XYZ file of C-alpha atoms in Angstrom:
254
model
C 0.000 0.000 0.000
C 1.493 3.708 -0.608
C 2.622 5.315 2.400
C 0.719 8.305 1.549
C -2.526 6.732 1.551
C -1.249 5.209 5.030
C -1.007 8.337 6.364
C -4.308 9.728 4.765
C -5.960 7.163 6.507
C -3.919 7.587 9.836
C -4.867 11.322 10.393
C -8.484 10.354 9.393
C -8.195 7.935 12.187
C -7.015 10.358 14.896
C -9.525 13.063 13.738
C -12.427 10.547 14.911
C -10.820 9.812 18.248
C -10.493 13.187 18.806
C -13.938 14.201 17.687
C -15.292 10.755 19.913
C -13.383 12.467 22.832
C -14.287 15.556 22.949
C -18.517 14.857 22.160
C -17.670 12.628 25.006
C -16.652 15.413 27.537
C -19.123 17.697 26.392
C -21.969 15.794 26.969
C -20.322 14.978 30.671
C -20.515 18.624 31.527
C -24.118 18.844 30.021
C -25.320 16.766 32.270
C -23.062 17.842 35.345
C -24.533 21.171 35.182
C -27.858 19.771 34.929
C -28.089 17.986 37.881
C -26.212 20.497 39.978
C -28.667 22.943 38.754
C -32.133 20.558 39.899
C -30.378 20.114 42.959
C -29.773 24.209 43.835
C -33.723 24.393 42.714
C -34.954 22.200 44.896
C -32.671 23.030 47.928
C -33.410 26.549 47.664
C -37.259 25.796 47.580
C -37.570 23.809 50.388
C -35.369 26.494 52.635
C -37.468 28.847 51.296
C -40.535 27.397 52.807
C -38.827 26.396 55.998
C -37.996 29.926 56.491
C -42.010 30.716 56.401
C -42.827 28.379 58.440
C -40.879 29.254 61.274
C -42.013 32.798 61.024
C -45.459 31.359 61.102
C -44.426 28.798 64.594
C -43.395 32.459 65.936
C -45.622 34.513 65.438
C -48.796 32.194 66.715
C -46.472 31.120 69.865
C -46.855 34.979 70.656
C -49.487 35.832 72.789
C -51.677 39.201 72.380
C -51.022 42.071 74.367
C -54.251 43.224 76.112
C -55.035 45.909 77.969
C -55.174 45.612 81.818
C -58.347 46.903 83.202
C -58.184 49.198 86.101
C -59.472 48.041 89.679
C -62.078 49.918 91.127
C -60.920 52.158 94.205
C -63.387 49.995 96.500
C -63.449 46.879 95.496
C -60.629 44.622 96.646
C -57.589 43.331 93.857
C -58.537 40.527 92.367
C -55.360 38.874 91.009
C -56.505 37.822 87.507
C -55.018 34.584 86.236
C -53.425 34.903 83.304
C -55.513 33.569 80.438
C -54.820 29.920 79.378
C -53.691 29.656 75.609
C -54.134 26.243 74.118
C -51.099 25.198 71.793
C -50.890 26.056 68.427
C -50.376 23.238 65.610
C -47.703 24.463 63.411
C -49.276 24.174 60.114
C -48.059 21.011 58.084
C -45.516 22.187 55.528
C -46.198 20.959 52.482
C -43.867 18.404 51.045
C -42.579 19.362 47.383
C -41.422 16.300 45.695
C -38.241 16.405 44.070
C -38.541 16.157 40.188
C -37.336 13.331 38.809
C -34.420 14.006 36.479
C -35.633 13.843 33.087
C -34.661 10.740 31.246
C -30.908 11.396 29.597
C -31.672 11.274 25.737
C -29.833 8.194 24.058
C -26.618 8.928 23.143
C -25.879 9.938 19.677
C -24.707 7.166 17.050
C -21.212 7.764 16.824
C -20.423 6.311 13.519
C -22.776 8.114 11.458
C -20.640 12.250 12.045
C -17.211 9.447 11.829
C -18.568 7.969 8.491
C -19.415 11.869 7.769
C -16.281 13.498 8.856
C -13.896 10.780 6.588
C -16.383 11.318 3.784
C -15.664 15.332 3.676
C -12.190 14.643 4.474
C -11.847 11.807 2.112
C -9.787 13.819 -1.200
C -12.221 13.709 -4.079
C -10.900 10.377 -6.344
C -9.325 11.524 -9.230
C -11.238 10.944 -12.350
C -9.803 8.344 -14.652
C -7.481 9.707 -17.257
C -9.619 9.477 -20.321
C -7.511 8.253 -23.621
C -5.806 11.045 -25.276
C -7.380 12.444 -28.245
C -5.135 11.189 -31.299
C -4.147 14.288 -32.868
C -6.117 15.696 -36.251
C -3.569 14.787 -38.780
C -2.323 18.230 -40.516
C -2.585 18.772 -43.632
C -0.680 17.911 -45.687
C 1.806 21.126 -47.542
C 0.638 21.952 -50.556
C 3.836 20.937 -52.956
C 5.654 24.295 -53.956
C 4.886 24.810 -57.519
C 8.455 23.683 -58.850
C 9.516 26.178 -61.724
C 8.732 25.478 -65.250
C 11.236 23.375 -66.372
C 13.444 26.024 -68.757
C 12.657 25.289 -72.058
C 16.053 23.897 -73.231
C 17.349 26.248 -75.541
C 18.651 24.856 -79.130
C 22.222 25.169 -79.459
C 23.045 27.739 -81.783
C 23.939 27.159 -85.060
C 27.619 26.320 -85.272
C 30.467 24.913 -87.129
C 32.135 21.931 -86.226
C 36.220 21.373 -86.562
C 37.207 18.164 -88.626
C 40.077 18.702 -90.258
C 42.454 21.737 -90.692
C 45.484 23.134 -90.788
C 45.323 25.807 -89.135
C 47.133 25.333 -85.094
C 43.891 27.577 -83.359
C 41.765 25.189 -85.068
C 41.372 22.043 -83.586
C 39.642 18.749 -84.597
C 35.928 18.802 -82.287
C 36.043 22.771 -81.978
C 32.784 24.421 -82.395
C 32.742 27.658 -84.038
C 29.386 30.124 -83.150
C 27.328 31.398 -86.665
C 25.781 34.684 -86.212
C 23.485 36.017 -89.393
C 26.680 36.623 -91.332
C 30.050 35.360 -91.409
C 32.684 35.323 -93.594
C 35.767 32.644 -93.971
C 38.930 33.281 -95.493
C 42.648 33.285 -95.091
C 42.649 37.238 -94.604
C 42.171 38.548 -90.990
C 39.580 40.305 -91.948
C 37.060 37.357 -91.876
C 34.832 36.815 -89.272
C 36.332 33.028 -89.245
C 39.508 33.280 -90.251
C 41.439 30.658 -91.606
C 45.430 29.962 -91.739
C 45.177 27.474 -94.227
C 47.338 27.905 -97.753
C 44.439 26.232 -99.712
C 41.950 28.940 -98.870
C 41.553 32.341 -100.543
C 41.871 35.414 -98.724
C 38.025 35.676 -99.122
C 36.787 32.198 -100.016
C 33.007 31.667 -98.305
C 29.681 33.471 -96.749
C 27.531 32.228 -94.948
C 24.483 34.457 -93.910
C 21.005 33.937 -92.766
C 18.087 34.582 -95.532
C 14.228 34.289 -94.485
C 15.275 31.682 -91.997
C 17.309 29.691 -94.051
C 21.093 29.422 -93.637
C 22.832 29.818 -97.115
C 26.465 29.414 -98.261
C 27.756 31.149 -101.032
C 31.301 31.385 -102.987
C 32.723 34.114 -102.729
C 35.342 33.404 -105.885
C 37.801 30.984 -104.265
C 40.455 29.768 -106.263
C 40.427 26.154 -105.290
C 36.629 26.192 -104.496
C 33.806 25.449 -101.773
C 32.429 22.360 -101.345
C 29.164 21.170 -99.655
C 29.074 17.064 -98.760
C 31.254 17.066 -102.232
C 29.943 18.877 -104.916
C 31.416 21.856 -105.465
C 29.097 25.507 -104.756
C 28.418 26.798 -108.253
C 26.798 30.085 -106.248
C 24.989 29.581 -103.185
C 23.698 26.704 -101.236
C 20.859 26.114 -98.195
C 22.855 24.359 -95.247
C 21.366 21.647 -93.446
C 22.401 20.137 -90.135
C 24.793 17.823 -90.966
C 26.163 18.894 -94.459
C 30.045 18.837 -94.546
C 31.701 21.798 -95.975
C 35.123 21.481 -97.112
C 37.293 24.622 -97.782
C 40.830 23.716 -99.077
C 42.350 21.418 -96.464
C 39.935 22.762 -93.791
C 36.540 20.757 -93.585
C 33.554 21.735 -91.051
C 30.315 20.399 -90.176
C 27.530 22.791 -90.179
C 24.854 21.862 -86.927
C 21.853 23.899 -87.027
C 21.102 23.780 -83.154
């Protein structure tokens, strides 16, 4: 058993005996006064009428004072005999009879204000721990809107390194197109080229209604497109191999 409900129940205990003790001792001294206060009634009643009747015994023992006549002058004194008074009978004093004490009322059950006093003392029970409430599930986030994928912008159209002479032009280089550009072996090309096979301005190739063209600009040894040789101008197509002297490119459109 826990020691604290040992203890409970101890000072519950000691709270009755005390309560039992001291109902106990007041009742005692109820009744004490009671009696002592029957017994000063009664006492003082019956002196009472003791005292009148001796006052009574006294005053009827008392004889009356008459008046002495006077003797005539002539006539001889007659010693009068002093007139005979029969007894007097006290009166019979009237016996009071002592109340009877009133019957004690039974004493009080006991158990009932214990049983009462460890009820209100008795801690309230605690009330049962009801389940816990399972939690409302939250809602669940929203995702983030993830960002358009960026549309993947097509490479721009370029030239691709195969072959050439030239040192700054290696094999898998990619060379940017912009509307217009010019090759040749002059530095004043867009692309130029230090190859001995190509004129100083061999090839254009330029951007027409959305169509890339190549055109020969004169060379001496000739442009070539996948092979045949560019009488004036050509369309380009993503994948067409153009060969300039010893130099040869492939065109990607994106």
């Amino acid at each position: 058993m826990d020691l604290s409900i040992v203890l409970t129940i101890g000072k519950y205990l000691m709270l009755a005996a005390l309560y039992v003790f001291v109902l106990m001792v007041f009742r005692g001294i109820i009744k004490q006064l009671a009696a002592d206060s029957a017994r000063t009634g009664v006492d003082e009643v019956i002196a009472g009428r003791g005292r009148a009747n001796g006052r009574l015994a006294a005053a009827s023992a008392r004889p009356p004072v008459r008046p002495r006549p006077q003797p005539p002058a002539s006539a001889p004194v007659r010693q009068e005999q002093p007139p005979v008074v029969p007894p007097v009978q006290a009166p019979l004093v009237e016996t009071v009879p002592e109340p009877e004490p009133e019957p004690a009322a039974p004493p009080a059950p006991l158990h009932q204000p214990v049983v009462d006093l460890l009820r209100e003392k008795q801690p309230a029970a605690a009330p049962e721990p009801q389940p816990a409430a399972e939690p409302e599930p939250l809602p669940e986030p929203e995702p983030e809107p993830r960002p358009a994928a960026e549309a993947v912008q097509p490479a721009a159209p370029h030239l691709r390194v195969l072959e050439s002479e030239d040192a700054s032009r290696q094999p898998g280089q990619e060379l940017p197109l912009s509307a217009a550009v010019t090759l040749g072996r002059s530095d004043e090309n867009s692309l130029p080229l230090a190859d001995r096979f190509v004129s100083s301005r061999h090839a254009l190739i330029c951007l027409r209604d959305g169509r890339r063209m190549l055109m020969d600009r004169g060379s001496t040894n000739g442009t070539f497109v996948n092979g045949e040789r560019v009488e004036a101008e050509v369309e380009l197509k993503s994948g067409d191999r153009i060969a300039l002297g010893n130099t040869v490119f492939e065109y990607r459109a994106g």
